[in-house]
XYZ file of C-alpha atoms in Angstrom:
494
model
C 0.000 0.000 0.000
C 3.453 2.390 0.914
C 4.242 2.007 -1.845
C 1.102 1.984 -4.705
C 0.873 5.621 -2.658
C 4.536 6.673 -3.209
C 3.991 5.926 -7.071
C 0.822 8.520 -6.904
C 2.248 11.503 -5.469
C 3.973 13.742 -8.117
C 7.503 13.265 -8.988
C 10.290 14.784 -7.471
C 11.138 17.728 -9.559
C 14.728 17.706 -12.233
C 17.110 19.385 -12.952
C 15.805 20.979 -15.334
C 12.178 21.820 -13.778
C 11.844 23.831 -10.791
C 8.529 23.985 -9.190
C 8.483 27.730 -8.007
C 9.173 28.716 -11.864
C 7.219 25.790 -13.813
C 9.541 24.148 -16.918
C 12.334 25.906 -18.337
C 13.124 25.585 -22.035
C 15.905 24.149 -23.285
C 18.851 26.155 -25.230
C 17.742 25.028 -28.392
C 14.399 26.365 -28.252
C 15.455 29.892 -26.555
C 17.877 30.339 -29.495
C 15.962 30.642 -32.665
C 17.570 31.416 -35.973
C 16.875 34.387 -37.350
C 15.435 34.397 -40.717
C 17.868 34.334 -43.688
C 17.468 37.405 -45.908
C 16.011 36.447 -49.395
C 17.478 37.937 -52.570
C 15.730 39.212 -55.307
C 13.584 36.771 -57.258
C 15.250 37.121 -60.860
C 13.158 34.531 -62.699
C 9.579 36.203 -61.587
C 11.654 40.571 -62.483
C 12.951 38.977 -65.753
C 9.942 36.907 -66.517
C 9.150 38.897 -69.997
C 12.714 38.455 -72.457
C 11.217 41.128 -74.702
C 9.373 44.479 -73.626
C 6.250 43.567 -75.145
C 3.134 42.506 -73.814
C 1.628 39.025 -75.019
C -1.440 38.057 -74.746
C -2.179 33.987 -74.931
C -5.325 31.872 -75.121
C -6.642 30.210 -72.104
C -5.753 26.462 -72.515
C -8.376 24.065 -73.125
C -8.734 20.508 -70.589
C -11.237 18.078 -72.444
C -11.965 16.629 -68.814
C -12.904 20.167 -67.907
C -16.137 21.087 -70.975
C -16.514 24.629 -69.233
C -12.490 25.380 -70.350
C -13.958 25.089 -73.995
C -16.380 28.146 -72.999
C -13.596 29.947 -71.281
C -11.438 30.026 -74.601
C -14.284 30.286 -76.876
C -15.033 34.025 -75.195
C -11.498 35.133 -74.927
C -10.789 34.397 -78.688
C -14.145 36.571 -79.503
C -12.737 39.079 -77.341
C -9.693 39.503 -78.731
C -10.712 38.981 -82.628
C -13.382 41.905 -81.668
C -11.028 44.205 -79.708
C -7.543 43.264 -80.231
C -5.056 44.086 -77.610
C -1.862 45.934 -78.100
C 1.190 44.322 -76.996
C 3.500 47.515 -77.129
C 3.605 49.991 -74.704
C 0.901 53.044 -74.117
C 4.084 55.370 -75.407
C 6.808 54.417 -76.978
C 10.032 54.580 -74.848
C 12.412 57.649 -75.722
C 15.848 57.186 -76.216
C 18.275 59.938 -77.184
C 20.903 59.737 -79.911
C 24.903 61.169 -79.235
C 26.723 61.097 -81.894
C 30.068 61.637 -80.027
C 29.499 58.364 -77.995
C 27.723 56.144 -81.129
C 24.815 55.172 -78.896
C 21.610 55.966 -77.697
C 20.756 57.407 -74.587
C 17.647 56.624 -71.840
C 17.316 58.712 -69.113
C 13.876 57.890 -67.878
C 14.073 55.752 -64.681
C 11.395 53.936 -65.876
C 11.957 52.954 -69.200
C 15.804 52.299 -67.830
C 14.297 49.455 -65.735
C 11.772 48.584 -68.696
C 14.293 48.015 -70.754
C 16.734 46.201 -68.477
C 14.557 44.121 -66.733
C 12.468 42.746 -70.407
C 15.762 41.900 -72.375
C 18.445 43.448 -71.035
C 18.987 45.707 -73.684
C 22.285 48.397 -72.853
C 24.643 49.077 -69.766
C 24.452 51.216 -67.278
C 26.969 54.158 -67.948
C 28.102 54.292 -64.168
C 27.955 50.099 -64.163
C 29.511 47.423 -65.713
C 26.540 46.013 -66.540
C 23.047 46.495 -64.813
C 22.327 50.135 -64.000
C 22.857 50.023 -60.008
C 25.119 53.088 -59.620
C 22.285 54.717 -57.463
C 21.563 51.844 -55.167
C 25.648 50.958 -54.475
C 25.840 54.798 -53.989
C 23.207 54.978 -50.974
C 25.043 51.407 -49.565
C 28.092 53.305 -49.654
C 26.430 56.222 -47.952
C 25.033 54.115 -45.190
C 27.734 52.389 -44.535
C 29.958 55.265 -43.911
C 27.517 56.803 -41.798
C 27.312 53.590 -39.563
C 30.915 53.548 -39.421
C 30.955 56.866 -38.259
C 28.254 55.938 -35.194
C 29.314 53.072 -33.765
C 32.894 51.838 -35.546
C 30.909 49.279 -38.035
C 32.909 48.635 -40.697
C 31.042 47.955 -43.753
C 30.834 48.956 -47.359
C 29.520 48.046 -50.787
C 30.413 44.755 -52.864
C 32.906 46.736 -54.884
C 34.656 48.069 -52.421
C 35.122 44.676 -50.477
C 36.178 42.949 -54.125
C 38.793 45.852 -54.075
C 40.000 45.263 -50.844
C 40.732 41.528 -51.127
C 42.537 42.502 -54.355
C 44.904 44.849 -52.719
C 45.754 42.125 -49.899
C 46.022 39.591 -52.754
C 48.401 41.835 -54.496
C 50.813 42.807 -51.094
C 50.846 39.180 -50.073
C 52.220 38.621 -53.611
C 54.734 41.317 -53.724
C 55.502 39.420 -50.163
C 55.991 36.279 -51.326
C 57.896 37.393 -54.329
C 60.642 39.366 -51.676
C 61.143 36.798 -49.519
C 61.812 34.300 -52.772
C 64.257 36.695 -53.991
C 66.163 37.026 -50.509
C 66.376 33.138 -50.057
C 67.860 32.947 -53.886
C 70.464 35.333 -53.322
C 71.127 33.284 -49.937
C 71.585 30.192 -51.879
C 73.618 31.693 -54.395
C 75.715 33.297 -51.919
C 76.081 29.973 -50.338
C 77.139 28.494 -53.410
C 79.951 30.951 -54.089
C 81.366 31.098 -50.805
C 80.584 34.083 -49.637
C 78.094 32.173 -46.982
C 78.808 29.290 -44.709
C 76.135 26.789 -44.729
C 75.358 27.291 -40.641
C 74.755 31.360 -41.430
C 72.193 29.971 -44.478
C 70.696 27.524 -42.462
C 70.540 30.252 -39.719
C 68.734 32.876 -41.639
C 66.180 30.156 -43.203
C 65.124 29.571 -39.960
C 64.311 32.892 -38.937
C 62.792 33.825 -41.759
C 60.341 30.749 -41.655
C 59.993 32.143 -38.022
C 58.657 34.855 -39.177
C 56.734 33.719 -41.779
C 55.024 31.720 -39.526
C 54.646 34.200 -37.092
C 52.731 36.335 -39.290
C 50.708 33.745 -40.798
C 49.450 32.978 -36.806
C 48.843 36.197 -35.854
C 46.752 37.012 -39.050
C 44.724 33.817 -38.168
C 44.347 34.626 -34.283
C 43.282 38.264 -35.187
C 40.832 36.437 -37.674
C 39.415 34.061 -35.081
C 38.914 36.812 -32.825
C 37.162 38.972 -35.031
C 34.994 36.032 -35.655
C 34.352 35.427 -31.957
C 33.683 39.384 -31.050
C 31.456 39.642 -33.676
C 29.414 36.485 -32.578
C 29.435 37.738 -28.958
C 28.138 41.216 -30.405
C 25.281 39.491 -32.336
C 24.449 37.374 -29.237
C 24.193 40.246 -27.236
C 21.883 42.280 -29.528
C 19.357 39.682 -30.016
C 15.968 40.737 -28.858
C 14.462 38.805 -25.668
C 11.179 37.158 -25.817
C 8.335 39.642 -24.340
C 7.160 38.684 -20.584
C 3.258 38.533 -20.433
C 1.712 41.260 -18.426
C 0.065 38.348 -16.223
C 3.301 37.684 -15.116
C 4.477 41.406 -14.633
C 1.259 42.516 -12.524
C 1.810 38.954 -10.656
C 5.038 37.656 -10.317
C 5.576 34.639 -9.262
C 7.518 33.802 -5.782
C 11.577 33.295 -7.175
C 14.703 34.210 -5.547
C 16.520 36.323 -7.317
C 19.818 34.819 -7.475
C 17.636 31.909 -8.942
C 20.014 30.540 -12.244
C 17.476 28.071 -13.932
C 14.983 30.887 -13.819
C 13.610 30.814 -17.663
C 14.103 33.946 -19.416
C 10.273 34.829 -19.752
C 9.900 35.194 -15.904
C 9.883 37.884 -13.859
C 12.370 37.704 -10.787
C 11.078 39.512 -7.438
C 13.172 40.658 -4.480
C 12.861 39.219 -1.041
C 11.033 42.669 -0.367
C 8.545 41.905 -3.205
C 9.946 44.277 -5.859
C 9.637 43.452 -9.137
C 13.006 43.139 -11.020
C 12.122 43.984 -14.776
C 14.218 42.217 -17.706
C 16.936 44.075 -19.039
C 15.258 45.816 -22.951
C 17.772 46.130 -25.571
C 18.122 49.095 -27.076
C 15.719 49.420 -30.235
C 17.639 50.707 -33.109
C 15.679 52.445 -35.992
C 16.533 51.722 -39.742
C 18.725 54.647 -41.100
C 16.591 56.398 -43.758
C 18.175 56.210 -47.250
C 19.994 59.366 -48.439
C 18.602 61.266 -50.739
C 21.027 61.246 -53.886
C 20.619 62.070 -57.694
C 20.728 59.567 -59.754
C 23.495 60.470 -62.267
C 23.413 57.398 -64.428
C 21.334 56.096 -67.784
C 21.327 53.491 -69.410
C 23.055 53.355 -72.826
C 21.920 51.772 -76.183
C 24.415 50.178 -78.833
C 23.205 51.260 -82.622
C 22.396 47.846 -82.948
C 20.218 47.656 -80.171
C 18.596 50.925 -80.783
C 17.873 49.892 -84.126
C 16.009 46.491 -83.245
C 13.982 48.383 -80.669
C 13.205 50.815 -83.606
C 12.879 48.525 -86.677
C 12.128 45.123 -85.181
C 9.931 45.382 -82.071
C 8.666 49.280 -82.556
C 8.775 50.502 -78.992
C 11.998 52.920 -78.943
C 11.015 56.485 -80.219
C 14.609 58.122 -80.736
C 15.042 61.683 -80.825
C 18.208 64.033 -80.316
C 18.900 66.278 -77.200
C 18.142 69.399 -79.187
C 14.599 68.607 -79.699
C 13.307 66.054 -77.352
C 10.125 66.589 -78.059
C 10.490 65.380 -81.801
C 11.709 62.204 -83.688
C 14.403 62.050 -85.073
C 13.159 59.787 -88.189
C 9.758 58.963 -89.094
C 11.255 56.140 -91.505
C 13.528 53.239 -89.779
C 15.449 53.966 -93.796
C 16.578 56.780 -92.027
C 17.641 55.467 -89.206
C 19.664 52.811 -91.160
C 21.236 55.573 -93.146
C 22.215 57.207 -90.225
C 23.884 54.796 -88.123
C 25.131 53.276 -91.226
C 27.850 56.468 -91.496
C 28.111 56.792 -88.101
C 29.381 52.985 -87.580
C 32.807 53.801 -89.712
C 36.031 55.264 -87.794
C 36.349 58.071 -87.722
C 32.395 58.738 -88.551
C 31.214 60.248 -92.168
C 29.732 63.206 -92.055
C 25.713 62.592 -91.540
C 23.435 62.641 -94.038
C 19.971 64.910 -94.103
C 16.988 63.365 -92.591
C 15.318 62.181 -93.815
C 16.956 60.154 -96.736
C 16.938 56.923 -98.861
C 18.986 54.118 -98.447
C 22.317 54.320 -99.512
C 24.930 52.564 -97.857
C 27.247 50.167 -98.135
C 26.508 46.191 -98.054
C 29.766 45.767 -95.714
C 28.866 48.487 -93.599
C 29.963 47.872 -89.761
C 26.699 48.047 -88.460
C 25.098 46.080 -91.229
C 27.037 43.222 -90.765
C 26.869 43.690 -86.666
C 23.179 44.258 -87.007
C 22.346 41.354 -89.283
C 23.764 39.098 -86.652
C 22.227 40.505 -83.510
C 18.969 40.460 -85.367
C 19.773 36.807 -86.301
C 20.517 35.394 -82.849
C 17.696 37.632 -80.683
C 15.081 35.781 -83.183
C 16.605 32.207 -81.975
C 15.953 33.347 -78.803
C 19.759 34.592 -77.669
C 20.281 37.441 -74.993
C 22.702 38.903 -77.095
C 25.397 41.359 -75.060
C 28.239 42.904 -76.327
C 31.833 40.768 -76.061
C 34.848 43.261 -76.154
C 35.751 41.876 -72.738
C 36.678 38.841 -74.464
C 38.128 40.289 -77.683
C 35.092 38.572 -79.691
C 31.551 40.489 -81.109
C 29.319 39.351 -79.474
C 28.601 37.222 -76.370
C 24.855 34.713 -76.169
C 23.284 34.239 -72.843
C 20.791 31.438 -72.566
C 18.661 33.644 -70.248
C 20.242 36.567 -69.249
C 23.339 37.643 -67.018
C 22.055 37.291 -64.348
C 20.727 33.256 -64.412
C 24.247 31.935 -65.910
C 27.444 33.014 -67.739
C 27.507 33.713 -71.643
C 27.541 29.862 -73.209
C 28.948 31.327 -76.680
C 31.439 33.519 -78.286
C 30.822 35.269 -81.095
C 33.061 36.460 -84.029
C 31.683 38.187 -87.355
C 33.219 37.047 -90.354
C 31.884 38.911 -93.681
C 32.241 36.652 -96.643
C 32.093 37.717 -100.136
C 30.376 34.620 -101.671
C 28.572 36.972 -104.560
C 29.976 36.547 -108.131
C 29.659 40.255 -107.954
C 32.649 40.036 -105.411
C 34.838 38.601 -107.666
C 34.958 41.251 -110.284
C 37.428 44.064 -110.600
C 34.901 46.627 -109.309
C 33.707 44.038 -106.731
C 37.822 43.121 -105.584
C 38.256 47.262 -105.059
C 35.349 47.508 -103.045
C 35.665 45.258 -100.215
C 36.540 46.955 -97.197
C 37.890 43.605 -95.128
C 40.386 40.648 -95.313
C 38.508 38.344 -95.912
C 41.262 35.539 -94.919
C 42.547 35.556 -91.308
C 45.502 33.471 -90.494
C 46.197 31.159 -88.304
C 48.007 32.946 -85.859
C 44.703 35.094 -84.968
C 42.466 31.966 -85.055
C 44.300 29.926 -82.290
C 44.661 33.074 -79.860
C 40.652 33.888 -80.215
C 40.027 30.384 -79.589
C 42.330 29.952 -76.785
C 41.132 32.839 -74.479
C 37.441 31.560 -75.303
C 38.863 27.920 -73.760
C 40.781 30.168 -70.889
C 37.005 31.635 -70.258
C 34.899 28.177 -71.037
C 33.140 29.550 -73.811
C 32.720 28.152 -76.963
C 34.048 30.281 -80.055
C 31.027 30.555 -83.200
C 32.231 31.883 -86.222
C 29.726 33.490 -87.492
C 29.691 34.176 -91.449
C 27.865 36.730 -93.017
C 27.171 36.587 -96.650
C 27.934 40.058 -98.297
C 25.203 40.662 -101.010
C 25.870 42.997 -104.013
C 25.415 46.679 -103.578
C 22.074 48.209 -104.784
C 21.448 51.678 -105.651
C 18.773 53.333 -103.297
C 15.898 53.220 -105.849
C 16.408 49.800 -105.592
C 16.476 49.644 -102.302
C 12.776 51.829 -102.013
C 11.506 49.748 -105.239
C 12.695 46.284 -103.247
C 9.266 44.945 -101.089
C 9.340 46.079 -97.780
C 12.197 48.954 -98.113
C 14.649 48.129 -95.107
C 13.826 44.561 -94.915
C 13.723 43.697 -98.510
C 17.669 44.879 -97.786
C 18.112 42.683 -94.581
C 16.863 39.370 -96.821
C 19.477 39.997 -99.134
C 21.687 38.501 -96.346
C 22.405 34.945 -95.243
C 23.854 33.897 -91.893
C 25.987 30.712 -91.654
C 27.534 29.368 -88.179
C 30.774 27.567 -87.064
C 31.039 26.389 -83.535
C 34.904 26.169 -82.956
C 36.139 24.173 -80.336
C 40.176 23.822 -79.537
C 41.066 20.223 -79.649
C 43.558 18.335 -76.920
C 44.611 14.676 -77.699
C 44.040 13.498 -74.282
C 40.258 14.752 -74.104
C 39.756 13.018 -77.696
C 40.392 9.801 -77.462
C 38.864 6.868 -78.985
């Protein structure tokens, strides 16, 4: 009976319960990570690749009759009232002629633009216009700095500082290689005994070791500190106001105390938690943005020609086009593609330029790989035309390289007057092949030659009697690609 009692009273209270305070929660559960900050969502800001608006039918489910209905309605709709897919206005863009680009300095068709194609650089970027938001980071950081000894900065700044260690630790490395070859050499002619060498090596493995330590211990430290800092500023968890207005009996030297109760005095005082100190989010300077996004001719002239939602104008009359024709336009940037420019021609005017015109040829092959599909950037980082994105910059690297080859496959080409009027080589040797190809390898990109077929030159009431004006003169082309790959004898093998 002693004992079937014992076994119904309550059990003797843990270590880790105390009966004045109820349970106390374990580390685990007082410690909660904090949320991990998201980054931008690039697939749903880039989910358009051109800026134009499309409009598809609802899809039809045979297991679902009232789909049928559904698409039946919105096909009425849209035969009755078709919808526009270009913009309200057409975005302005303004045309220097000292730069060879167009110019947009509307926030809002800068992000238009950018975010539905990414068509042009920012000007203050390397790529993506973001000169105003790594401005204000810059800003903030220096003011928190300032307050309370943060350091901080933007992502250029901290990609420039590990460059200058990299760069000392070299010049480092490189002086202490040069003082242990003149040891040995000195050693080898005599002018050394081999304790003195042996003497020196040691110390200066000393203090190379020495260094390399304390860097690391300074390292570990800052590590530490800024742990114990981030401890320290975590927020509480908020006591109830139950237990405020009626504590509960606790000593107040009490250790397993949980943090969400209120400790009282032996007098009956209330001992409230420690608050942390709230700190409010700076505001963001206020800054002007001094960047715009800038168009290459050949981008310009597909927002123009091919899709029709770029109006461009010139800075003396903004509120006017600058061609009502895209002929025009073709003329224009056709003379001011050469180096140095030709003078301009009167707007507006026919056709009349040359088949091997720079931007010809460069346009014809933008226009070629942004209908497959191609984000098409430019390449002179890597010495090549052009470089083709699968989805943009920012999903994955460029997959392909590539180079613009004109080639004069016309008969007309191989006639006297056709033989004084080709403006390039149309033979490279060797020598120029292997060293494009090998910094495409050095990059892991593959290298497309890209050959353009040169048609004949027409006269430009040829050109206006052709079908379609400006793109009976774009047909006249033909595209033809090489994908060039370097090969190594190990890697192909049978």
């Amino acid at each position: 009976m002693a004992a079937a009692v014992a076994n119904n009273g309550p059990p003797p209270p843990g270590p880790s319960e105390n009966p004045a305070n109820g349970p106390s929660n374990s580390a685990a559960e007082q410690k909660k990570p904090r949320p991990r900050k998201r980054g931008p969502n690039y697939a749903q800001i880039h989910a358009k690749p051109l800026p134009l608006e499309v409009h598809p039918l609802p899809a039809f489910h045979p297991s679902h009759p009232l789909s049928l209905l559904h698409l039946c309605y919105v096909y009425l709709q849209q035969l009755v009232s078709l919808p526009s897919s270009h913009p309200d206005a057409p975005y302005a863009g303004y045309f220097s002629p000292e730069t060879r680009s167009v110019h947009v300095t509307d926030p809002a068709t800068v992000r238009a633009l950018w975010e539905m194609g990414f068509f042009g650089k920012g000007t203050l970027s390397r790529s993506e216009p973001s000169w105003l938001e790594r401005e204000k980071a810059r800003l903030l950081a220096e003011r928190a700095k300032r307050k309370g000894g943060v350091s901080g900065g933007t992502a250029e700044e901290a990609t420039m500082a590990r460059r200058e260690e990299r760069r000392l630790f070299k010049l480092e490395r490189a002086r202490a290689e040069r003082e242990r070859i003149e040891r040995q050499r000195a050693v080898e002619e005599g002018r050394m005994s081999r304790e003195e060498f042996e003497r020196l090596e040691a110390e200066a493995e000393a203090i190379d070791t020495g260094t390399t330590r304390a860097v690391a211990e300074a390292a570990v430290a800052a590590a530490k500190k800024a742990g114990s800092t981030e401890q320290a500023t975590q927020p509480q968890p908020r006591v109830p106001d139950a237990e405020i207005i009626e504590p509960r009996a606790a000593q107040p030297d009490d250790s397993t105390a949980p943090p969400d109760v209120t400790l009282t005095a032996p007098c009956g005082t209330a001992i409230a938690p420690e608050v942390p100190e709230v700190h409010e989010p700076e505001p963001d300077p206020l800054i002007e943005n001094q960047e715009h996004l800038q168009l290459t001719l050949e981008e310009a002239f597909f927002l123009t020609f091919a899709l029709g939602v770029l109006s461009i104008r010139t800075a003396a009359e903004p509120s006017h086009s600058l061609s009502t024709s895209t002929s025009g336009l073709l003329n224009l940037f056709s003379q001011t593609s050469y180096f140095p420019p030709r003078p301009l021609p009167t707007l507006p005017s026919p056709v009349d330029v040359e088949p091997d015109s720079p931007f010809l040829l460069n346009y014809v092959t933008y226009h070629h790989f942004r209908s497959l599909g191609w984000v098409v950037r430019p390449g002179v980082k890597f010495a090549v035309d052009y470089l083709l994105y699968n989805r943009g910059p920012v999903f994955s690297h460029a997959e392909f390289a590539v180079v613009i080859l004109p080639a004069y496959t016309h008969a007309y080409w191989q006639t006297a007057e056709g033989r004084e009027r080709k403006r390039f080589k149309e033979m490279q040797d060797w020598w120029w092949l292997h060293c494009v190809n090998r910094v495409q390898s050095q990059v892991r990109k593959s290298l497309v030659l890209c050959y353009v077929d040169v048609p004949p030159p027409v006269s430009a009431d040829e050109v206006g009697a052709r079908e379609g004006g400006v793109r009976g003169l774009l047909e006249g082309y033909k595209v033809r690609e090489f994908v060039l790959r370097r090969w190594l004898a190990n890697r192909s093998r049978d």
